[in-house]
CSV table of C-alpha atoms in Angstrom, one decimal:
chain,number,residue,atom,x,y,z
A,1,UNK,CA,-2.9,-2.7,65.3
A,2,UNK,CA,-5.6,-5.1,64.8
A,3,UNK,CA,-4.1,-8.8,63.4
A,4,UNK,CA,-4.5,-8.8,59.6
A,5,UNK,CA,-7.0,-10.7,57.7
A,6,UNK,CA,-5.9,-13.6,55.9
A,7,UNK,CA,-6.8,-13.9,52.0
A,8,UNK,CA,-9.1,-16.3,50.9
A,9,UNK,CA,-8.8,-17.8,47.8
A,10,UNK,CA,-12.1,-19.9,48.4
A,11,UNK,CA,-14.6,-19.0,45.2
A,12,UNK,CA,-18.1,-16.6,46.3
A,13,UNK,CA,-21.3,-17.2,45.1
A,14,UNK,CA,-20.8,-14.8,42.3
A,15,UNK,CA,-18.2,-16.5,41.0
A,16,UNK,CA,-19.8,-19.8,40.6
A,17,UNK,CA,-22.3,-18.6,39.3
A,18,UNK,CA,-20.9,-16.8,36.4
A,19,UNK,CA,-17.6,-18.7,36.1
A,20,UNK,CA,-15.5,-15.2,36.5
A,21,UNK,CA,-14.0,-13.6,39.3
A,22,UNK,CA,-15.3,-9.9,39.8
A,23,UNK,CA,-14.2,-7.0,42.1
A,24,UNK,CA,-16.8,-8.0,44.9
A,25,UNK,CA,-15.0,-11.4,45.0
A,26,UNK,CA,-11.7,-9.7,45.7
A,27,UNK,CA,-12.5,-7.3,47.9
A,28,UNK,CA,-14.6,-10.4,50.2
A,29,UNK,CA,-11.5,-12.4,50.2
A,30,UNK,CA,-9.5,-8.9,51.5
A,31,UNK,CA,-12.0,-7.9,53.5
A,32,UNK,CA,-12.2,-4.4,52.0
A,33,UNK,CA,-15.0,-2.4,50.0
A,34,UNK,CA,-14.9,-3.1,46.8
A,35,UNK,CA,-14.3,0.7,45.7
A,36,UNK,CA,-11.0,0.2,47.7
A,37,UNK,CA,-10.1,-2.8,46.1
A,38,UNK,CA,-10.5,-0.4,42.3
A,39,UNK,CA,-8.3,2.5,44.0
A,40,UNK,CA,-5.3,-0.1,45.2
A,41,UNK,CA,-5.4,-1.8,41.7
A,42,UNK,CA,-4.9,1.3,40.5
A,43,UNK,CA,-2.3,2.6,42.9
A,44,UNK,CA,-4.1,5.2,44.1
A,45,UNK,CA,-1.5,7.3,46.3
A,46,UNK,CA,-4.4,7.4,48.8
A,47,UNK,CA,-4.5,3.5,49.2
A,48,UNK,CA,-2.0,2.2,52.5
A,49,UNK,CA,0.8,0.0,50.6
A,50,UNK,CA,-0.5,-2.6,53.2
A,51,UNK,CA,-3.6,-2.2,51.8
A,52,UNK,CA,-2.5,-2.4,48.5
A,53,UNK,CA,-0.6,-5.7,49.0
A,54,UNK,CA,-3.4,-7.2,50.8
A,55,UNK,CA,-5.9,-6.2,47.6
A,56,UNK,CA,-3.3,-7.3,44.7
A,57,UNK,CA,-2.8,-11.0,47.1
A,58,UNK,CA,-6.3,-11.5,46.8
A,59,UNK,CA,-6.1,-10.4,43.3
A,60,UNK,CA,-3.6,-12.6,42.5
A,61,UNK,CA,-5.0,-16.1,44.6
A,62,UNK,CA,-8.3,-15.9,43.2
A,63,UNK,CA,-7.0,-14.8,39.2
A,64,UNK,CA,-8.8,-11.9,39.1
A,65,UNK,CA,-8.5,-10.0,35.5
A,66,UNK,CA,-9.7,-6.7,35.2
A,67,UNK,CA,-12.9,-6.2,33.2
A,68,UNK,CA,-11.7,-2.8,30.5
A,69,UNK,CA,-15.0,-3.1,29.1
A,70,UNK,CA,-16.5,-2.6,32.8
A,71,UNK,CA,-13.7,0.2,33.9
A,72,UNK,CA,-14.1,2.2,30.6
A,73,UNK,CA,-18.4,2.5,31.5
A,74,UNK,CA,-17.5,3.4,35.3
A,75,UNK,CA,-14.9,5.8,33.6
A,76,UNK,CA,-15.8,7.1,31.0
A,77,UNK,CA,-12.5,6.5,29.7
A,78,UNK,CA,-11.0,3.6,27.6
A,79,UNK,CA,-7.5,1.8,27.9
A,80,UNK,CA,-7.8,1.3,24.3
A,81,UNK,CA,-6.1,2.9,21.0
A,82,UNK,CA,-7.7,1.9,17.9
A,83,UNK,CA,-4.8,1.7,14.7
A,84,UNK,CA,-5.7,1.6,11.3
A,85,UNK,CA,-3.0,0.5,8.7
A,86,UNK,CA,-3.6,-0.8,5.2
A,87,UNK,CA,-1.9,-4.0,5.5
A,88,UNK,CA,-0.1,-6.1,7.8
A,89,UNK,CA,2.3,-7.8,5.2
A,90,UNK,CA,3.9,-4.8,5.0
A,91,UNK,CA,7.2,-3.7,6.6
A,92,UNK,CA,6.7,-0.3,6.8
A,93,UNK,CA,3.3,-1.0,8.8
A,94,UNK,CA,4.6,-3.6,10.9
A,95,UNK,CA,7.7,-1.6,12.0
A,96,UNK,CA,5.3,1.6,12.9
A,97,UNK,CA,2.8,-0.7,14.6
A,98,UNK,CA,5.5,-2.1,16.7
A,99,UNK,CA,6.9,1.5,17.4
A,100,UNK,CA,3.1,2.9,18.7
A,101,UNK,CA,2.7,-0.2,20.9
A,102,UNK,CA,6.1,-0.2,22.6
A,103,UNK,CA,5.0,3.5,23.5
A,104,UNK,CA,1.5,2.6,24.6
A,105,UNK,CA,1.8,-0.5,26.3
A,106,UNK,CA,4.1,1.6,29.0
A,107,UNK,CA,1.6,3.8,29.3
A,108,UNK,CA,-1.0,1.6,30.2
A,109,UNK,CA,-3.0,1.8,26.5
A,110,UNK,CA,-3.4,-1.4,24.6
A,111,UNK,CA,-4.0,-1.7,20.7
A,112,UNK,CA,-6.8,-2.3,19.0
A,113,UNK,CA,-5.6,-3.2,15.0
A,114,UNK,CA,-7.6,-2.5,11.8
A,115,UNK,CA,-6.7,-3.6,8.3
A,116,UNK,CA,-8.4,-1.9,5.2
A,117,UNK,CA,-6.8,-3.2,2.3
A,118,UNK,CA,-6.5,0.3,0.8
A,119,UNK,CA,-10.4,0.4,0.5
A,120,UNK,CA,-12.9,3.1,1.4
A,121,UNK,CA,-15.2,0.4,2.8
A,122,UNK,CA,-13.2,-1.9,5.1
A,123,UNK,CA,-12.3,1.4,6.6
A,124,UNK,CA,-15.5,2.8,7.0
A,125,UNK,CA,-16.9,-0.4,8.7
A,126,UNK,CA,-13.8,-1.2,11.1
A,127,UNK,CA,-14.2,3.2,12.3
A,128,UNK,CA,-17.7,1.9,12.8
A,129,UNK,CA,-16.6,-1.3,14.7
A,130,UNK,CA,-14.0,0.4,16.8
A,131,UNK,CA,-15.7,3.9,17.4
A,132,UNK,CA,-18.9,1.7,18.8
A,133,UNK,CA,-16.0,0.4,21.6
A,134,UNK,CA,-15.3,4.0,22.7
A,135,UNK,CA,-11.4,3.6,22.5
A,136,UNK,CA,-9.2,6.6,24.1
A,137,UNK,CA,-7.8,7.6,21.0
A,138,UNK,CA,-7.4,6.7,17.5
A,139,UNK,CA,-4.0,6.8,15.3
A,140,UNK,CA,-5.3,6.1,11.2
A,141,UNK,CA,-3.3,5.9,8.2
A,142,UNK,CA,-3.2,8.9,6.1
A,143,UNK,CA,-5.0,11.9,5.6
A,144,UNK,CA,-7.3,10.9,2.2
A,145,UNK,CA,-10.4,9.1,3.4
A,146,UNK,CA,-14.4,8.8,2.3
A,147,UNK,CA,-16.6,11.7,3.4
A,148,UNK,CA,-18.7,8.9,5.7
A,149,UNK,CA,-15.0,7.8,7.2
A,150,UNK,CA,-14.1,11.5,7.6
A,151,UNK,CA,-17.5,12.3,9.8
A,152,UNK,CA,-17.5,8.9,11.8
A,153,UNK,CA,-14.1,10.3,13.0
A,154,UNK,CA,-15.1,13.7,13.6
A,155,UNK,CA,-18.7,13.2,14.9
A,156,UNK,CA,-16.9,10.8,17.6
A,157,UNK,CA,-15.2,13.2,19.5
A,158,UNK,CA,-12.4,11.0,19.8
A,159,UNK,CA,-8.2,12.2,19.8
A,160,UNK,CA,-6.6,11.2,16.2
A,161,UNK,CA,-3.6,10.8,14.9
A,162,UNK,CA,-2.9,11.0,11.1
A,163,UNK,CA,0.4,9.5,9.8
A,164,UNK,CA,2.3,8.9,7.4
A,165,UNK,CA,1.7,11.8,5.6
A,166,UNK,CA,1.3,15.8,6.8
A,167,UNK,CA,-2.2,17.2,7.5
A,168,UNK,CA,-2.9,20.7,6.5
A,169,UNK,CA,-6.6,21.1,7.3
A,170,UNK,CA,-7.2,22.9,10.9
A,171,UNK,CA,-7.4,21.3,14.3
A,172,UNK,CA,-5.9,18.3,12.5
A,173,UNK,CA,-2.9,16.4,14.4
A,174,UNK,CA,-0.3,14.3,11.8
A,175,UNK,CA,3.3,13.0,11.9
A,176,UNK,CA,4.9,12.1,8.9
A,177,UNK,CA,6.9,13.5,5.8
A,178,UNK,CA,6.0,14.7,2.4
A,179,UNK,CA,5.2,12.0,0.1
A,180,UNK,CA,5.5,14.7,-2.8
A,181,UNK,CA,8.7,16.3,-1.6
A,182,UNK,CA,10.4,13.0,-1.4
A,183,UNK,CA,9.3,11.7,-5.0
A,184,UNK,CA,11.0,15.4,-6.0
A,185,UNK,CA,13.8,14.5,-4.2
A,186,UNK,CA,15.2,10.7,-5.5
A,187,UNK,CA,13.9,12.0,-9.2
A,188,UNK,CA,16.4,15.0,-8.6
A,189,UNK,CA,19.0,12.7,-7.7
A,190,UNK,CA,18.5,10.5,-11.2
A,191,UNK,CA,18.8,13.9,-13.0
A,192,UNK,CA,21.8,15.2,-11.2
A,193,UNK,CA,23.5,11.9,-12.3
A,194,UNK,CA,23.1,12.8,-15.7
A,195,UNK,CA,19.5,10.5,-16.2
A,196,UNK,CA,17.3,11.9,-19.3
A,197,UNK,CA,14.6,9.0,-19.7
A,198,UNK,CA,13.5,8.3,-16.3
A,199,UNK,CA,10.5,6.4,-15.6
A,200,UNK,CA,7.9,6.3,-12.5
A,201,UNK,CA,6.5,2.6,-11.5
A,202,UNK,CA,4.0,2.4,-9.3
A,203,UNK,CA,1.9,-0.4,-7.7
A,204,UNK,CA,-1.0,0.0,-5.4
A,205,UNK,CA,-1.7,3.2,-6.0
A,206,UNK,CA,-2.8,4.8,-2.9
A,207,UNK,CA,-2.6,8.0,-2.3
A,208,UNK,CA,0.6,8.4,-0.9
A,209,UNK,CA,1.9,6.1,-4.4
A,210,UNK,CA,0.4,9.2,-6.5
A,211,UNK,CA,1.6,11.9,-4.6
A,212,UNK,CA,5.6,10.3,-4.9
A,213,UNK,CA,4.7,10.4,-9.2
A,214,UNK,CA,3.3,13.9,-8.8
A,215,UNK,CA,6.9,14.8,-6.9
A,216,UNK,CA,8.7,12.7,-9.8
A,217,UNK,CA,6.7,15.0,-12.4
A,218,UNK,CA,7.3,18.1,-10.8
A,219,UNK,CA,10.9,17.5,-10.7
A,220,UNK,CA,10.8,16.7,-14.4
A,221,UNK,CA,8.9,19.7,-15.2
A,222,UNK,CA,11.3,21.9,-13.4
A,223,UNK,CA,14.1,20.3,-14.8
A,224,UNK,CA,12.2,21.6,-18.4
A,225,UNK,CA,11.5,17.8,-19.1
A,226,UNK,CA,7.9,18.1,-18.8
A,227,UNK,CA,7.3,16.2,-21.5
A,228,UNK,CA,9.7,13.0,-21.3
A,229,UNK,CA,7.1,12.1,-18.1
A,230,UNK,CA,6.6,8.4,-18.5
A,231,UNK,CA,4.3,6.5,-15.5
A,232,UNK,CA,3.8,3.0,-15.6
A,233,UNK,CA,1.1,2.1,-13.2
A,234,UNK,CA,-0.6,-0.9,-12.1
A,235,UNK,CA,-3.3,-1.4,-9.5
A,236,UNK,CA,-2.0,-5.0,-8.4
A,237,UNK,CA,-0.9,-5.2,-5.5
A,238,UNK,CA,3.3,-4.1,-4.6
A,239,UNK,CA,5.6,-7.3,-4.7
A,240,UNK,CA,8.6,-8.3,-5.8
A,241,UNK,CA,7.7,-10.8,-8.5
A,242,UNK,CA,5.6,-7.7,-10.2
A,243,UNK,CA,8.6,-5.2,-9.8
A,244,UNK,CA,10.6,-7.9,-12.0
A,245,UNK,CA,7.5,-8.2,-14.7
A,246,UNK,CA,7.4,-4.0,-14.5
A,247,UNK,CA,11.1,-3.4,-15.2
A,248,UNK,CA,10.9,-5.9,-18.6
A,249,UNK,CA,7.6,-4.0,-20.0
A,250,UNK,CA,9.4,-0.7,-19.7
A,251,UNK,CA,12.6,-1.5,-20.7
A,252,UNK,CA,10.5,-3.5,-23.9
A,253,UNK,CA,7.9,-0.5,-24.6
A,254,UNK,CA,10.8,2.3,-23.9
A,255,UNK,CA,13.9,1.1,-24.8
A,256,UNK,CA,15.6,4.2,-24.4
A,257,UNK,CA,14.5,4.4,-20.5
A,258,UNK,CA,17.8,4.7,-18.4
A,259,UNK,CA,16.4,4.9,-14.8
A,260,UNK,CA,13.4,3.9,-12.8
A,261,UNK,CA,12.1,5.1,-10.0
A,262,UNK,CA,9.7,2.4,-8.2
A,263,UNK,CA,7.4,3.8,-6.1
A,264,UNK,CA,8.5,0.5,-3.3
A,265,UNK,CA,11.4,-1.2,-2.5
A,266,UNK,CA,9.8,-4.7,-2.8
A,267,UNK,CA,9.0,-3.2,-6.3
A,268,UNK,CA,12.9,-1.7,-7.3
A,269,UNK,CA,14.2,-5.4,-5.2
A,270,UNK,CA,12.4,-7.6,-7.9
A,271,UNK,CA,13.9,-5.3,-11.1
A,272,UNK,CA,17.1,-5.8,-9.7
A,273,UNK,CA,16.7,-9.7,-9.1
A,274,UNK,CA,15.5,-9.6,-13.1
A,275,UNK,CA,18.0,-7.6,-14.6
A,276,UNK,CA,20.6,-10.1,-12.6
A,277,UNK,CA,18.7,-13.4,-14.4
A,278,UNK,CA,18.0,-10.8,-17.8
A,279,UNK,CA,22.1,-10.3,-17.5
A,280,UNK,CA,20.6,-6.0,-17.9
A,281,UNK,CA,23.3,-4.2,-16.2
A,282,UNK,CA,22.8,-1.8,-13.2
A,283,UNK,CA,23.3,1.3,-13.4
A,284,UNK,CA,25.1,1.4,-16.4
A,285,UNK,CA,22.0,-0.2,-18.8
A,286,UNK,CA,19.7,1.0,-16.5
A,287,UNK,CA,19.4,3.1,-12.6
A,288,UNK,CA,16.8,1.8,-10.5
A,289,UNK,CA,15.8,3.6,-7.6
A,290,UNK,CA,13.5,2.7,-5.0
A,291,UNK,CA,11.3,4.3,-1.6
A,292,UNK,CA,11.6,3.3,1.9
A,293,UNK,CA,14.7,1.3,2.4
A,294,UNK,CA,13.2,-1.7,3.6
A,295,UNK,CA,14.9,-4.7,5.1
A,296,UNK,CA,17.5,-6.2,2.2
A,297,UNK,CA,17.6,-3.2,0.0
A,298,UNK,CA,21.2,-2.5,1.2
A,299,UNK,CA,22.0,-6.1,0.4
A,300,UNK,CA,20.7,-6.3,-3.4
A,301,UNK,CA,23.3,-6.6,-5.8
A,302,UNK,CA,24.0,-4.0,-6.8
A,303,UNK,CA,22.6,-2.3,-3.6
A,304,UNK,CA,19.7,-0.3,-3.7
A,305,UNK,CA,19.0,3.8,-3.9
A,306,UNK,CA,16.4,4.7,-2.4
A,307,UNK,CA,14.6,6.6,0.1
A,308,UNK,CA,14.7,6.3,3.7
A,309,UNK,CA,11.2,6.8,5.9
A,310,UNK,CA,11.0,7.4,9.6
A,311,UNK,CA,8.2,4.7,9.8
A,312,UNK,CA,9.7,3.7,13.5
A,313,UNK,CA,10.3,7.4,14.9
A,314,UNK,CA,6.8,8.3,13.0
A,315,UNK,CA,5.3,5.7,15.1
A,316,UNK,CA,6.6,6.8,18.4
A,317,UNK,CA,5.6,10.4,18.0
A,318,UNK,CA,2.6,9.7,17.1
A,319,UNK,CA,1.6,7.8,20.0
A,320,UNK,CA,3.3,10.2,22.2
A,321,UNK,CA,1.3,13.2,20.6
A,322,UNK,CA,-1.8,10.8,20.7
A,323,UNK,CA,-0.9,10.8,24.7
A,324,UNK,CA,-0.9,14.3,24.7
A,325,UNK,CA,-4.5,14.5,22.9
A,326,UNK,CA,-6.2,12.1,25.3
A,327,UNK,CA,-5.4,13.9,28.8
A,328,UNK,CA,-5.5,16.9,27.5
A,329,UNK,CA,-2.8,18.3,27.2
A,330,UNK,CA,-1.3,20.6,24.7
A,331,UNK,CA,0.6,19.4,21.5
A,332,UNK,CA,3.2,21.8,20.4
A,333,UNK,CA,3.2,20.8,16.7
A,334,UNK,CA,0.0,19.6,15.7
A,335,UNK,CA,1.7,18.7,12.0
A,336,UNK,CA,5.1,17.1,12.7
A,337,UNK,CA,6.9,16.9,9.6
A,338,UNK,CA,10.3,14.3,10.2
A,339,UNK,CA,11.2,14.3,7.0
A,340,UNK,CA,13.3,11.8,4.7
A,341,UNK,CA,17.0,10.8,3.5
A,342,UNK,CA,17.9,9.8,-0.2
A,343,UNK,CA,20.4,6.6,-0.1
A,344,UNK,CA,22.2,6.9,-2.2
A,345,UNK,CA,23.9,3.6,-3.3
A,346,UNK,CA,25.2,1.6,-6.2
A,347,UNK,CA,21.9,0.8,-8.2
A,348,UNK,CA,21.5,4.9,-9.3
């Protein structure tokens, strides 16, 4: 066997003169091609392991860092998934970004992470931002979006993922629950507890805030209540300050209201805080109810009903069908529909 040759770490030409180190700089110091040096940092089965340890020495002396931008063009394929949420202060999205990326990263994908406040635009010009990088795959937030966003996604060619919410239109891949189902179900849970006047309070009001009041109305109408349907809505955004501001103008407008269901928990979380400093007793003034049983709502006083979401396990199955999509493969159940759970606690 002919003696091995040692790695040098000592810089080439190249890398002088562009102040990076490339693949041809590796594969000099390894004394390989560098076509070998891209098949044993991959870990092509068809690279010798001593090959492969010579490569990722080399790799390692000189700090190589592989160029994605440079692998996608030679591929054709990108390490990159592209996630659009509509804010990062929120819970909910942090705990389903967190869920796609611990699935990902594994994998070999890294995120790329778009914000659109909830607005048509921002969403149309970060598609066009991340579309132009040619990522692997995309995962956006719900299924409502602007015609323009709708084609830039199509016309692409590119895997996506809807979730939070369940896509009915064909060839159209979604995890998540129904929004409308689970407004149904926490306003049937007021009624059954013998609630008359029961309020809807909603922030934000995306689409996914107005289909959990269309639930809450149907569940009214059904319970022939059709016309005791009271919405209070606001298009500030959801915090806890305005859930407290919320729960006073009801209570002062309809005094006989005798549950609310907020449309958030932050929201439901500030009406209880009030009605603690108001001295407004809960439930038996007032049931408050809220949706997604985020951090602390078990820990109000009294604690809070509400409506668990899936936000984590939506997260993971989503990038796993996502996975699917982008090598190929077939997805059993292009709509996966994991449901909800009503809490049911002290406050309602």
């Amino acid at each position: 066997m002919p003696p091995r040759k040692p790695v040098s770490a000592t810089p080439t030409r190249s890398t002088r003169a562009t102040g990076r180190v490339t693949l041809a700089d590796v594969a000099e110091a390894a004394g390989v091609s560098p076509i070998t040096v891209s098949r044993a940092l991959r870990g092509e089965r068809a690279v010798a392991q001593e090959l492969c340890e010579r490569v990722q020495a080399a790799a390692t002396a000189l700090g190589y860092v592989p160029d994605p931008a440079a692998r996608a063009l030679a591929s054709s394929r990108s390490s990159h998934v592209a996630v659009l949420i509509p804010k990062l202060s929120n819970t909910l999205f942090v705990e389903l970004l967190d869920a796609v990326q611990n699935s990902l990263v594994p994998a070999g994908y890294q995120t790329l992470i778009g914000v659109t406040h909830y607005d048509a635009g921002e969403e149309e010009a970060v598609l066009r931002s991340f579309l132009a990088h040619r990522p692997a795959g995309l995962i956006v937030t719900g299924r409502d979006r602007s015609p323009a966003a709708a084609a830039l996604i199509e016309g692409s060619g590119v895997p996506c993922v809807h979730v939070m919410e369940i896509a009915t239109e064909p060839g159209s891949y979604s995890v998540g629950f129904s929004q409308r189902q689970a407004g149904r179900a926490i306003t049937q849970h007021l009624l059954d507890s013998g609630r008359r006047h029961i309020a809807y309070v909603a922030a934000q009001l995306d689409p996914r805030t107005l289909e959990r009041g269309e639930g809450y109305q149907e569940a009214l109408a059904q319970a022939g209540m059709a016309g005791q349907v009271r919405k209070v809505l606001s298009a500030e955004p959801s915090s806890m300050a305005l859930g407290g501001a919320m729960l006073e103008r009801v209570l002062r407008e309809a005094p006989e209201t005798d549950a609310i269901f907020f449309c958030n928990d932050d929201l439901a979380q500030g009406a209880l805080l009030a009605s603690l400093r108001l001295g407004i007793a809960v439930p038996d003034r007032v049931a408050v109810a809220g949706f997604n049983d985020l951090p602390g709502s078990d820990q109000m006083v009294p604690p809070l009903t509400t409506v668990a979401t899936p936000r984590r396990q939506i997260g993971e199955q989503a990038a796993q069908m996502l996975m699917k999509l982008m090598r190929g493969q077939p997805v059993d159940e292009p709509n996966l529909d994991l449901g909800f759970q009503v809490v049911k606690r002290a406050s309602a």
